[in-house]
Amino acid sequence: MNSHADTPILVSAEHSAANRKLLARQAAAKTDRIESASRKVSITLSSPEGKRLYLRCFEITQINFHYITVFARMKVADTEVERIEQELRTMLDTRLTRLNQALVDAEAKCTAHGISALATYDVEPLLFEAKVFSMLDRRLLELIEKVDQLMPMLETLCIDEAMTPSQLIVEKSRIKRAVRGTTKAVRIIRSSLERRANTMSHDHGEERDHSTRRLNDG
């Protein structure tokens, strides 16, 4: 298990080789540096896709969310941060709506093909205790859960020839982008806000230097 990992893993220490491999590649993120209160939410992920998205995207994106919603306000106008927060909420809600529809469509397709039981994974699930600091974190966690729910449905449809292997790959990629695209967008927004904050700090520093020189000259 990655020694840098902050995520509590609520399963036995005797992980299978597949789970150990996933955990070893966990993105290093230290959410214990976030001083805000959090809700502790248990989440069980069965698919390798869901596990990877959680381990590689969730905590890193949480840290970026926290910068945007808390630290950016110290340097950037509150109205601007509120606008960005609303855009992020809208983006996440739109993606949740799409995944909910994908779940409805997949279930309908299973029913149409007489599928009453889904394929299962031989590798045991991973149970995490996620720390949720904000409404944005909560939405991102929901996205990951819905991706995890969709994966065995798609696998089953492919096994029962209601979907071709090529279609399976395309559909999986499209669904995972709901999370990966969010992670990328949030990272870009944080970088932009950091640049603006640094520029403002530099400008304020120059103003203080000019004021000091004028006083000294006087």
PDB file of C-alpha atoms in Angstrom:
ATOM      1  CA  MET A   1       0.000   0.000   0.000  1.00  0.00           C
ATOM      2  CA  ASN A   2       1.294   3.477  -0.822  1.00  0.00           C
ATOM      3  CA  SER A   3       2.829   4.930   2.319  1.00  0.00           C
ATOM      4  CA  HIS A   4       1.806   8.424   1.179  1.00  0.00           C
ATOM      5  CA  ALA A   5      -1.875   7.473   1.032  1.00  0.00           C
ATOM      6  CA  ASP A   6      -4.254   9.255   3.383  1.00  0.00           C
ATOM      7  CA  THR A   7      -7.353   7.210   2.533  1.00  0.00           C
ATOM      8  CA  PRO A   8      -8.566   4.809   5.237  1.00  0.00           C
ATOM      9  CA  ILE A   9      -9.077   1.371   3.680  1.00  0.00           C
ATOM     10  CA  LEU A  10     -11.827  -0.467   5.523  1.00  0.00           C
ATOM     11  CA  VAL A  11     -11.064  -4.016   4.397  1.00  0.00           C
ATOM     12  CA  SER A  12      -8.718  -6.672   5.692  1.00  0.00           C
ATOM     13  CA  ALA A  13      -5.020  -6.114   5.200  1.00  0.00           C
ATOM     14  CA  GLU A  14      -4.805  -9.278   3.131  1.00  0.00           C
ATOM     15  CA  HIS A  15      -5.662  -7.704  -0.204  1.00  0.00           C
ATOM     16  CA  SER A  16      -5.574  -9.703  -3.386  1.00  0.00           C
ATOM     17  CA  ALA A  17      -2.738  -9.036  -5.816  1.00  0.00           C
ATOM     18  CA  ALA A  18      -5.102  -7.026  -8.030  1.00  0.00           C
ATOM     19  CA  ASN A  19      -6.143  -4.720  -5.200  1.00  0.00           C
ATOM     20  CA  ARG A  20      -2.581  -4.361  -3.933  1.00  0.00           C
ATOM     21  CA  LYS A  21      -1.532  -3.251  -7.403  1.00  0.00           C
ATOM     22  CA  LEU A  22      -4.296  -0.631  -7.486  1.00  0.00           C
ATOM     23  CA  LEU A  23      -3.473   0.656  -4.014  1.00  0.00           C
ATOM     24  CA  ALA A  24       0.242   0.869  -4.827  1.00  0.00           C
ATOM     25  CA  ARG A  25      -0.572   3.341  -7.612  1.00  0.00           C
ATOM     26  CA  GLN A  26      -2.777   5.545  -5.439  1.00  0.00           C
ATOM     27  CA  ALA A  27      -2.231   9.231  -6.107  1.00  0.00           C
ATOM     28  CA  ALA A  28      -0.387  10.873  -3.204  1.00  0.00           C
ATOM     29  CA  ALA A  29      -2.784  13.348  -1.623  1.00  0.00           C
ATOM     30  CA  LYS A  30      -2.807  14.606   1.950  1.00  0.00           C
ATOM     31  CA  THR A  31      -6.321  15.703   2.815  1.00  0.00           C
ATOM     32  CA  ASP A  32      -5.328  15.724   6.495  1.00  0.00           C
ATOM     33  CA  ARG A  33      -3.909  19.181   5.740  1.00  0.00           C
ATOM     34  CA  ILE A  34      -7.454  20.429   5.166  1.00  0.00           C
ATOM     35  CA  GLU A  35      -8.591  21.963   8.448  1.00  0.00           C
ATOM     36  CA  SER A  36     -12.315  22.087   7.611  1.00  0.00           C
ATOM     37  CA  ALA A  37     -14.767  19.689   9.207  1.00  0.00           C
ATOM     38  CA  SER A  38     -15.787  16.734   7.087  1.00  0.00           C
ATOM     39  CA  ARG A  39     -18.501  14.129   6.885  1.00  0.00           C
ATOM     40  CA  LYS A  40     -17.204  10.561   6.892  1.00  0.00           C
ATOM     41  CA  VAL A  41     -18.924   8.591   4.142  1.00  0.00           C
ATOM     42  CA  SER A  42     -18.373   4.866   3.558  1.00  0.00           C
ATOM     43  CA  ILE A  43     -18.134   3.906  -0.096  1.00  0.00           C
ATOM     44  CA  THR A  44     -17.758   0.395  -1.528  1.00  0.00           C
ATOM     45  CA  LEU A  45     -16.318   0.038  -5.021  1.00  0.00           C
ATOM     46  CA  SER A  46     -16.326  -3.259  -6.900  1.00  0.00           C
ATOM     47  CA  SER A  47     -15.144  -2.456 -10.420  1.00  0.00           C
ATOM     48  CA  PRO A  48     -11.468  -1.833 -11.204  1.00  0.00           C
ATOM     49  CA  GLU A  49     -12.545   1.335 -13.017  1.00  0.00           C
ATOM     50  CA  GLY A  50     -14.352   2.692  -9.962  1.00  0.00           C
ATOM     51  CA  LYS A  51     -11.445   1.840  -7.670  1.00  0.00           C
ATOM     52  CA  ARG A  52      -8.917   3.549  -9.961  1.00  0.00           C
ATOM     53  CA  LEU A  53     -11.015   6.682 -10.324  1.00  0.00           C
ATOM     54  CA  TYR A  54     -11.368   6.987  -6.565  1.00  0.00           C
ATOM     55  CA  LEU A  55      -7.714   6.331  -5.793  1.00  0.00           C
ATOM     56  CA  ARG A  56      -6.309   8.546  -8.546  1.00  0.00           C
ATOM     57  CA  CYS A  57      -8.831  11.360  -8.745  1.00  0.00           C
ATOM     58  CA  PHE A  58     -10.904  11.881  -5.614  1.00  0.00           C
ATOM     59  CA  GLU A  59      -8.525  13.232  -2.978  1.00  0.00           C
ATOM     60  CA  ILE A  60      -6.398  15.246  -5.406  1.00  0.00           C
ATOM     61  CA  THR A  61      -9.545  16.914  -6.728  1.00  0.00           C
ATOM     62  CA  GLN A  62     -10.739  17.526  -3.166  1.00  0.00           C
ATOM     63  CA  ILE A  63      -7.566  19.478  -2.434  1.00  0.00           C
ATOM     64  CA  ASN A  64      -8.089  21.544  -5.589  1.00  0.00           C
ATOM     65  CA  PHE A  65     -11.744  22.146  -4.644  1.00  0.00           C
ATOM     66  CA  HIS A  66     -10.594  23.322  -1.223  1.00  0.00           C
ATOM     67  CA  TYR A  67      -8.152  25.802  -2.715  1.00  0.00           C
ATOM     68  CA  ILE A  68     -10.856  27.191  -4.996  1.00  0.00           C
ATOM     69  CA  THR A  69     -13.539  27.525  -2.331  1.00  0.00           C
ATOM     70  CA  VAL A  70     -11.373  28.594   0.636  1.00  0.00           C
ATOM     71  CA  PHE A  71      -7.872  29.854  -0.141  1.00  0.00           C
ATOM     72  CA  ALA A  72      -8.694  31.649  -3.390  1.00  0.00           C
ATOM     73  CA  ARG A  73     -11.105  33.896  -1.460  1.00  0.00           C
ATOM     74  CA  MET A  74      -8.150  35.406   0.402  1.00  0.00           C
ATOM     75  CA  LYS A  75      -6.842  36.982  -2.801  1.00  0.00           C
ATOM     76  CA  VAL A  76      -9.606  36.844  -5.433  1.00  0.00           C
ATOM     77  CA  ALA A  77     -12.944  38.683  -5.267  1.00  0.00           C
ATOM     78  CA  ASP A  78     -15.629  36.656  -3.502  1.00  0.00           C
ATOM     79  CA  THR A  79     -18.084  37.265  -6.347  1.00  0.00           C
ATOM     80  CA  GLU A  80     -15.636  35.706  -8.794  1.00  0.00           C
ATOM     81  CA  VAL A  81     -15.133  32.642  -6.596  1.00  0.00           C
ATOM     82  CA  GLU A  82     -18.907  32.289  -6.212  1.00  0.00           C
ATOM     83  CA  ARG A  83     -19.284  32.381  -9.996  1.00  0.00           C
ATOM     84  CA  ILE A  84     -16.682  29.620 -10.370  1.00  0.00           C
ATOM     85  CA  GLU A  85     -18.331  27.524  -7.641  1.00  0.00           C
ATOM     86  CA  GLN A  86     -21.667  27.793  -9.425  1.00  0.00           C
ATOM     87  CA  GLU A  87     -20.083  26.736 -12.719  1.00  0.00           C
ATOM     88  CA  LEU A  88     -18.517  23.716 -10.985  1.00  0.00           C
ATOM     89  CA  ARG A  89     -21.854  22.767  -9.397  1.00  0.00           C
ATOM     90  CA  THR A  90     -23.561  23.029 -12.768  1.00  0.00           C
ATOM     91  CA  MET A  91     -20.870  20.919 -14.442  1.00  0.00           C
ATOM     92  CA  LEU A  92     -21.076  18.204 -11.779  1.00  0.00           C
ATOM     93  CA  ASP A  93     -24.885  18.185 -11.762  1.00  0.00           C
ATOM     94  CA  THR A  94     -24.953  17.896 -15.552  1.00  0.00           C
ATOM     95  CA  ARG A  95     -22.588  14.926 -15.438  1.00  0.00           C
ATOM     96  CA  LEU A  96     -24.601  13.288 -12.680  1.00  0.00           C
ATOM     97  CA  THR A  97     -27.739  13.663 -14.778  1.00  0.00           C
ATOM     98  CA  ARG A  98     -26.010  12.030 -17.743  1.00  0.00           C
ATOM     99  CA  LEU A  99     -24.784   9.098 -15.656  1.00  0.00           C
ATOM    100  CA  ASN A 100     -28.225   8.645 -14.113  1.00  0.00           C
ATOM    101  CA  GLN A 101     -29.644   8.444 -17.623  1.00  0.00           C
ATOM    102  CA  ALA A 102     -26.903   5.997 -18.612  1.00  0.00           C
ATOM    103  CA  LEU A 103     -27.923   3.789 -15.667  1.00  0.00           C
ATOM    104  CA  VAL A 104     -31.573   3.910 -16.753  1.00  0.00           C
ATOM    105  CA  ASP A 105     -30.619   3.079 -20.342  1.00  0.00           C
ATOM    106  CA  ALA A 106     -28.349   0.195 -19.311  1.00  0.00           C
ATOM    107  CA  GLU A 107     -31.006  -1.249 -17.025  1.00  0.00           C
ATOM    108  CA  ALA A 108     -33.601  -1.017 -19.793  1.00  0.00           C
ATOM    109  CA  LYS A 109     -31.234  -2.750 -22.186  1.00  0.00           C
ATOM    110  CA  CYS A 110     -30.617  -5.540 -19.679  1.00  0.00           C
ATOM    111  CA  THR A 111     -34.360  -6.004 -19.249  1.00  0.00           C
ATOM    112  CA  ALA A 112     -34.928  -6.023 -22.996  1.00  0.00           C
ATOM    113  CA  HIS A 113     -32.384  -8.832 -23.367  1.00  0.00           C
ATOM    114  CA  GLY A 114     -33.779 -10.860 -20.492  1.00  0.00           C
ATOM    115  CA  ILE A 115     -30.810 -10.238 -18.203  1.00  0.00           C
ATOM    116  CA  SER A 116     -31.876 -10.661 -14.574  1.00  0.00           C
ATOM    117  CA  ALA A 117     -28.475 -11.081 -12.887  1.00  0.00           C
ATOM    118  CA  LEU A 118     -25.337  -9.047 -13.514  1.00  0.00           C
ATOM    119  CA  ALA A 119     -21.812 -10.336 -13.948  1.00  0.00           C
ATOM    120  CA  THR A 120     -19.685 -10.102 -10.793  1.00  0.00           C
ATOM    121  CA  TYR A 121     -15.992  -9.532 -10.088  1.00  0.00           C
ATOM    122  CA  ASP A 122     -13.843 -12.251  -8.528  1.00  0.00           C
ATOM    123  CA  VAL A 123     -11.598  -9.603  -6.934  1.00  0.00           C
ATOM    124  CA  GLU A 124     -13.046  -8.443  -3.613  1.00  0.00           C
ATOM    125  CA  PRO A 125     -14.448  -4.900  -3.408  1.00  0.00           C
ATOM    126  CA  LEU A 126     -12.640  -2.093  -1.619  1.00  0.00           C
ATOM    127  CA  LEU A 127     -14.433  -0.201   1.139  1.00  0.00           C
ATOM    128  CA  PHE A 128     -13.212   3.335   1.788  1.00  0.00           C
ATOM    129  CA  GLU A 129     -14.121   5.929   4.370  1.00  0.00           C
ATOM    130  CA  ALA A 130     -14.217   9.096   2.301  1.00  0.00           C
ATOM    131  CA  LYS A 131     -13.906  12.488   3.961  1.00  0.00           C
ATOM    132  CA  VAL A 132     -16.385  14.880   2.342  1.00  0.00           C
ATOM    133  CA  PHE A 133     -15.541  18.536   2.960  1.00  0.00           C
ATOM    134  CA  SER A 134     -17.939  20.262   0.600  1.00  0.00           C
ATOM    135  CA  MET A 135     -20.943  19.939  -1.685  1.00  0.00           C
ATOM    136  CA  LEU A 136     -18.494  19.651  -4.588  1.00  0.00           C
ATOM    137  CA  ASP A 137     -16.760  16.680  -2.933  1.00  0.00           C
ATOM    138  CA  ARG A 138     -20.127  15.025  -2.400  1.00  0.00           C
ATOM    139  CA  ARG A 139     -21.080  15.378  -6.052  1.00  0.00           C
ATOM    140  CA  LEU A 140     -17.728  14.004  -7.203  1.00  0.00           C
ATOM    141  CA  LEU A 141     -18.132  11.002  -4.898  1.00  0.00           C
ATOM    142  CA  GLU A 142     -21.574  10.364  -6.410  1.00  0.00           C
ATOM    143  CA  LEU A 143     -20.061  10.453  -9.894  1.00  0.00           C
ATOM    144  CA  ILE A 144     -17.521   7.787  -8.959  1.00  0.00           C
ATOM    145  CA  GLU A 145     -20.203   5.591  -7.372  1.00  0.00           C
ATOM    146  CA  LYS A 146     -22.367   5.778 -10.481  1.00  0.00           C
ATOM    147  CA  VAL A 147     -19.443   4.871 -12.742  1.00  0.00           C
ATOM    148  CA  ASP A 148     -18.815   1.867 -10.484  1.00  0.00           C
ATOM    149  CA  GLN A 149     -22.480   0.821 -10.775  1.00  0.00           C
ATOM    150  CA  LEU A 150     -22.418   1.081 -14.553  1.00  0.00           C
ATOM    151  CA  MET A 151     -19.324  -1.028 -15.187  1.00  0.00           C
ATOM    152  CA  PRO A 152     -20.764  -4.501 -14.346  1.00  0.00           C
ATOM    153  CA  MET A 153     -23.931  -3.657 -16.282  1.00  0.00           C
ATOM    154  CA  LEU A 154     -21.883  -2.905 -19.391  1.00  0.00           C
ATOM    155  CA  GLU A 155     -19.744  -6.015 -18.881  1.00  0.00           C
ATOM    156  CA  THR A 156     -22.901  -8.135 -18.639  1.00  0.00           C
ATOM    157  CA  LEU A 157     -24.368  -6.634 -21.807  1.00  0.00           C
ATOM    158  CA  CYS A 158     -21.154  -7.480 -23.640  1.00  0.00           C
ATOM    159  CA  ILE A 159     -21.060 -11.055 -22.290  1.00  0.00           C
ATOM    160  CA  ASP A 160     -24.665 -11.595 -23.405  1.00  0.00           C
ATOM    161  CA  GLU A 161     -23.897 -10.115 -26.851  1.00  0.00           C
ATOM    162  CA  ALA A 162     -26.133  -7.078 -26.416  1.00  0.00           C
ATOM    163  CA  MET A 163     -23.013  -4.979 -26.980  1.00  0.00           C
ATOM    164  CA  THR A 164     -19.836  -5.639 -28.946  1.00  0.00           C
ATOM    165  CA  PRO A 165     -16.395  -5.530 -27.292  1.00  0.00           C
ATOM    166  CA  SER A 166     -15.595  -2.383 -29.287  1.00  0.00           C
ATOM    167  CA  GLN A 167     -18.790  -0.736 -28.098  1.00  0.00           C
ATOM    168  CA  LEU A 168     -17.926  -1.740 -24.539  1.00  0.00           C
ATOM    169  CA  ILE A 169     -14.541  -0.005 -24.727  1.00  0.00           C
ATOM    170  CA  VAL A 170     -16.047   3.160 -26.209  1.00  0.00           C
ATOM    171  CA  GLU A 171     -18.858   3.268 -23.644  1.00  0.00           C
ATOM    172  CA  LYS A 172     -16.517   2.683 -20.703  1.00  0.00           C
ATOM    173  CA  SER A 173     -14.209   5.440 -21.893  1.00  0.00           C
ATOM    174  CA  ARG A 174     -17.107   7.858 -22.309  1.00  0.00           C
ATOM    175  CA  ILE A 175     -18.434   7.154 -18.828  1.00  0.00           C
ATOM    176  CA  LYS A 176     -15.045   7.428 -17.107  1.00  0.00           C
ATOM    177  CA  ARG A 177     -14.536  10.845 -18.705  1.00  0.00           C
ATOM    178  CA  ALA A 178     -17.284  12.164 -16.414  1.00  0.00           C
ATOM    179  CA  VAL A 179     -14.781  11.871 -13.555  1.00  0.00           C
ATOM    180  CA  ARG A 180     -11.484  12.346 -15.370  1.00  0.00           C
ATOM    181  CA  GLY A 181     -12.789  15.408 -17.196  1.00  0.00           C
ATOM    182  CA  THR A 182     -13.902  16.895 -13.888  1.00  0.00           C
ATOM    183  CA  THR A 183     -10.469  16.299 -12.357  1.00  0.00           C
ATOM    184  CA  LYS A 184      -8.769  18.012 -15.291  1.00  0.00           C
ATOM    185  CA  ALA A 185     -11.165  20.979 -15.326  1.00  0.00           C
ATOM    186  CA  VAL A 186     -10.768  21.569 -11.585  1.00  0.00           C
ATOM    187  CA  ARG A 187      -6.972  21.389 -11.858  1.00  0.00           C
ATOM    188  CA  ILE A 188      -7.004  24.015 -14.629  1.00  0.00           C
ATOM    189  CA  ILE A 189      -9.307  26.300 -12.624  1.00  0.00           C
ATOM    190  CA  ARG A 190      -7.089  26.068  -9.554  1.00  0.00           C
ATOM    191  CA  SER A 191      -3.969  26.869 -11.592  1.00  0.00           C
ATOM    192  CA  SER A 192      -5.697  29.902 -13.099  1.00  0.00           C
ATOM    193  CA  LEU A 193      -6.766  31.179  -9.670  1.00  0.00           C
ATOM    194  CA  GLU A 194      -3.266  30.632  -8.260  1.00  0.00           C
ATOM    195  CA  ARG A 195      -1.764  32.692 -11.081  1.00  0.00           C
ATOM    196  CA  ARG A 196      -4.250  35.497 -10.445  1.00  0.00           C
ATOM    197  CA  ALA A 197      -3.608  35.364  -6.698  1.00  0.00           C
ATOM    198  CA  ASN A 198       0.169  35.472  -7.221  1.00  0.00           C
ATOM    199  CA  THR A 199      -0.141  38.381  -9.646  1.00  0.00           C
ATOM    200  CA  MET A 200      -2.243  40.327  -7.162  1.00  0.00           C
ATOM    201  CA  SER A 201       0.260  39.627  -4.374  1.00  0.00           C
ATOM    202  CA  HIS A 202       3.092  40.819  -6.614  1.00  0.00           C
ATOM    203  CA  ASP A 203       1.217  43.997  -7.544  1.00  0.00           C
ATOM    204  CA  HIS A 204       0.399  44.742  -3.906  1.00  0.00           C
ATOM    205  CA  GLY A 205       4.028  44.157  -2.995  1.00  0.00           C
ATOM    206  CA  GLU A 206       5.163  46.664  -5.607  1.00  0.00           C
ATOM    207  CA  GLU A 207       2.639  49.204  -4.331  1.00  0.00           C
ATOM    208  CA  ARG A 208       4.006  48.846  -0.792  1.00  0.00           C
ATOM    209  CA  ASP A 209       7.568  49.279  -2.095  1.00  0.00           C
ATOM    210  CA  HIS A 210       6.608  52.451  -3.978  1.00  0.00           C
ATOM    211  CA  SER A 211       4.851  53.849  -0.896  1.00  0.00           C
ATOM    212  CA  THR A 212       7.898  53.097   1.270  1.00  0.00           C
ATOM    213  CA  ARG A 213      10.230  54.803  -1.205  1.00  0.00           C
ATOM    214  CA  ARG A 214       8.003  57.887  -1.324  1.00  0.00           C
ATOM    215  CA  LEU A 215       8.007  58.115   2.455  1.00  0.00           C
ATOM    216  CA  ASN A 216      11.772  57.731   2.552  1.00  0.00           C
ATOM    217  CA  ASP A 217      12.234  60.330  -0.168  1.00  0.00           C
ATOM    218  CA  GLY A 218       9.992  62.709   1.757  1.00  0.00           C
TER     219      GLY A 218
END
